[in-house]
Amino acid sequence: MTEVPVTKDAVSTTDKLVVLDNVNKHFGALHVLQDIDLTIARGEVVVVIGPSGSGKSTLCRTINRLETIDSGSISIDGKPLPAEGRELARLRADVGMVFQSFNLFSHKTVLENVMLGQLKVRKADKKAALDKARALLDRVGVANQADKYPAQLSGGQQQRVAIARALAMDPKVMLFDEPTSALDPEMINEVLEVMQQLARDGMTMVVVTHEMGFARSAANRVVFMADGRIVEEAQPDQFFSNPRSDRAKDFLSKIL
Ligand code: ADP
Ligand code: MG
């Protein structure tokens, strides 16, 4: 039997949604992911932090196979990531991804951006896709921007549309790669609040971020990476108040 977590401390670790087992990846001579073992339970929120170049983005990108891996395995909800084809497209749709640079289709309206994947990948009918897109835009607080083009929106609004677009695919897990790093400071909170709400609603999330306030309040676990390795994993309070590794201590002394 699977348990739905009621608080951030009550996640059932027996219900494994994303499993990386001894994953290795190279870019030429660079060993960018080294023996990565990472299991993410359904409903869990994992924040990944670490110095620039430590492999955080590559880790995210391997989880929906935007990058291949050299060895090891990755499975989502018990199914290994397929190499290619229709199966891969379906599985990839289970993994929502939000990037630093919004990546909306500039020649489509906000509403069309949120409908597109539903129509093309999920084969939803138009009315259902439209209703869902409107509901999601409402949920992220940009319902009144539906007929505009991305360039007419602020960065914070665009990022919230990007979140709505990812949610429209009914993903099992959402990956966020520095979703607020490209935003003006006054827009960071409106995006973090949407993510907080998503976490409270029970979404499984992997979040690469330097927003330590978010990590403290929303994360079940902090994963600290350096030089392609997971150096340390801990609950946020423990990690921030009492990091064990010298690498983490050094990193935290620079950002806090
Ligand atoms: P982070 O997100 O933690 O800053 P990345 O995963 O983006 O780190 O990058 C890790 C390392 O891999 C960096 O040294 C980066 O330059 C390198 N790298 C990332 N993508 C590529 C690529 N497509 N080809 C070659 N090297 C890459
Ligand atoms: Mg990165």
XYZ file of C-alpha atoms in Angstrom, residues 9-172:
164
model
C 8.314 14.805 7.225
C 5.917 11.987 6.503
C 6.977 10.979 3.007
C 6.856 7.263 2.442
C 10.288 6.286 1.208
C 9.017 2.897 0.141
C 7.175 4.401 -2.811
C 10.026 5.105 -5.193
C 9.096 7.303 -8.120
C 12.488 8.214 -9.590
C 15.451 5.903 -9.140
C 18.957 6.608 -10.401
C 21.226 3.655 -9.872
C 24.974 4.117 -10.236
C 24.618 6.622 -13.073
C 27.751 7.771 -14.869
C 28.114 10.276 -17.651
C 31.063 11.834 -19.451
C 31.387 14.814 -21.735
C 34.580 13.749 -23.484
C 37.245 13.583 -20.771
C 34.974 15.236 -18.177
C 33.318 12.773 -15.818
C 30.287 14.957 -15.218
C 28.141 12.470 -13.252
C 29.993 9.995 -11.054
C 28.274 6.984 -9.512
C 25.041 8.834 -8.843
C 22.591 6.927 -6.635
C 19.443 8.905 -5.983
C 15.965 7.740 -5.084
C 13.050 10.137 -4.975
C 9.835 9.052 -3.305
C 6.401 9.970 -4.575
C 5.453 13.344 -3.128
C 8.974 14.148 -2.091
C 10.595 17.533 -2.756
C 14.355 17.318 -3.283
C 16.431 20.462 -3.596
C 19.756 20.052 -5.397
C 22.426 22.598 -4.653
C 26.119 22.895 -5.371
C 28.732 25.001 -7.097
C 28.435 25.991 -10.727
C 29.653 23.185 -12.989
C 29.016 20.431 -10.434
C 26.592 18.601 -12.737
C 23.196 19.731 -11.417
C 21.734 20.617 -14.817
C 23.148 17.480 -16.383
C 21.539 15.429 -13.611
C 18.151 17.002 -14.367
C 18.588 16.528 -18.074
C 19.380 12.832 -17.738
C 16.155 12.268 -15.779
C 14.056 13.075 -18.837
C 16.723 11.873 -21.199
C 17.615 15.169 -22.763
C 21.055 13.664 -22.103
C 22.021 10.016 -22.466
C 23.993 8.244 -19.748
C 27.071 6.052 -20.160
C 26.287 3.492 -17.473
C 23.865 2.793 -14.675
C 20.100 3.065 -14.950
C 17.258 5.503 -14.449
C 13.664 4.491 -13.927
C 10.492 6.502 -13.505
C 7.632 4.897 -11.619
C 9.185 1.470 -11.975
C 9.844 1.720 -15.707
C 13.369 2.063 -17.091
C 13.880 5.073 -19.356
C 13.564 3.777 -22.913
C 16.241 4.738 -25.417
C 14.050 6.320 -28.065
C 10.806 6.366 -29.987
C 7.221 6.643 -28.877
C 7.856 5.061 -25.484
C 10.458 7.696 -24.742
C 8.093 10.511 -25.745
C 5.446 9.115 -23.419
C 7.832 8.723 -20.536
C 9.346 12.110 -21.100
C 5.873 13.591 -20.847
C 5.695 12.143 -17.325
C 8.607 14.372 -16.379
C 7.800 18.081 -16.439
C 10.745 20.392 -16.874
C 11.071 24.081 -16.098
C 14.269 25.815 -17.168
C 15.979 29.010 -16.170
C 15.106 30.502 -19.569
C 11.324 29.995 -19.729
C 11.513 28.394 -23.226
C 7.971 29.315 -24.257
C 7.028 29.285 -27.933
C 7.265 32.971 -28.823
C 4.909 32.814 -31.819
C 2.120 31.153 -29.809
C -0.136 32.781 -27.267
C 0.097 31.919 -23.595
C -3.034 29.788 -23.899
C -1.688 27.985 -26.981
C 1.582 27.317 -25.192
C -0.275 25.499 -22.430
C -2.546 23.611 -24.863
C 0.088 22.428 -27.309
C 1.592 19.457 -25.476
C -1.820 18.220 -24.428
C -2.945 18.135 -28.073
C 0.269 16.768 -29.609
C 1.603 14.387 -26.989
C -1.353 13.504 -24.790
C -3.797 13.559 -27.763
C -6.370 15.432 -25.701
C -9.382 16.876 -27.505
C -9.413 20.600 -28.052
C -12.151 21.476 -25.572
C -10.520 19.459 -22.791
C -7.125 21.005 -23.537
C -8.617 24.494 -23.514
C -10.454 23.998 -20.218
C -7.395 22.558 -18.588
C -5.126 25.308 -19.891
C -7.459 27.976 -18.503
C -7.669 26.233 -15.131
C -3.875 25.929 -14.914
C -3.284 29.541 -15.906
C -5.692 30.481 -13.156
C -3.831 28.256 -10.710
C -0.515 29.999 -11.397
C -2.158 33.415 -11.322
C -1.943 34.503 -14.968
C -5.455 33.743 -16.253
C -5.804 37.303 -17.508
C -2.732 36.953 -19.752
C -4.082 33.991 -21.743
C -4.324 35.702 -25.129
C -1.029 37.563 -24.986
C 2.272 36.458 -26.486
C 5.147 35.545 -24.151
C 7.149 38.680 -24.957
C 4.277 40.800 -23.620
C 4.617 39.211 -20.161
C 7.094 39.864 -17.362
C 9.731 37.220 -16.659
C 7.875 36.068 -13.554
C 4.655 35.695 -15.520
C 6.434 33.803 -18.304
C 7.954 31.400 -15.818
C 4.551 30.768 -14.258
C 3.187 30.019 -17.743
C 6.084 27.605 -18.235
C 5.071 25.857 -15.003
C 1.440 25.689 -16.164
C 2.570 24.271 -19.487
C 4.557 21.531 -17.766
C 1.650 20.742 -15.416
C -0.718 20.415 -18.373
C 0.954 17.111 -19.221
C 0.009 15.651 -15.817
C 3.636 14.894 -15.022
C 4.512 12.429 -12.302
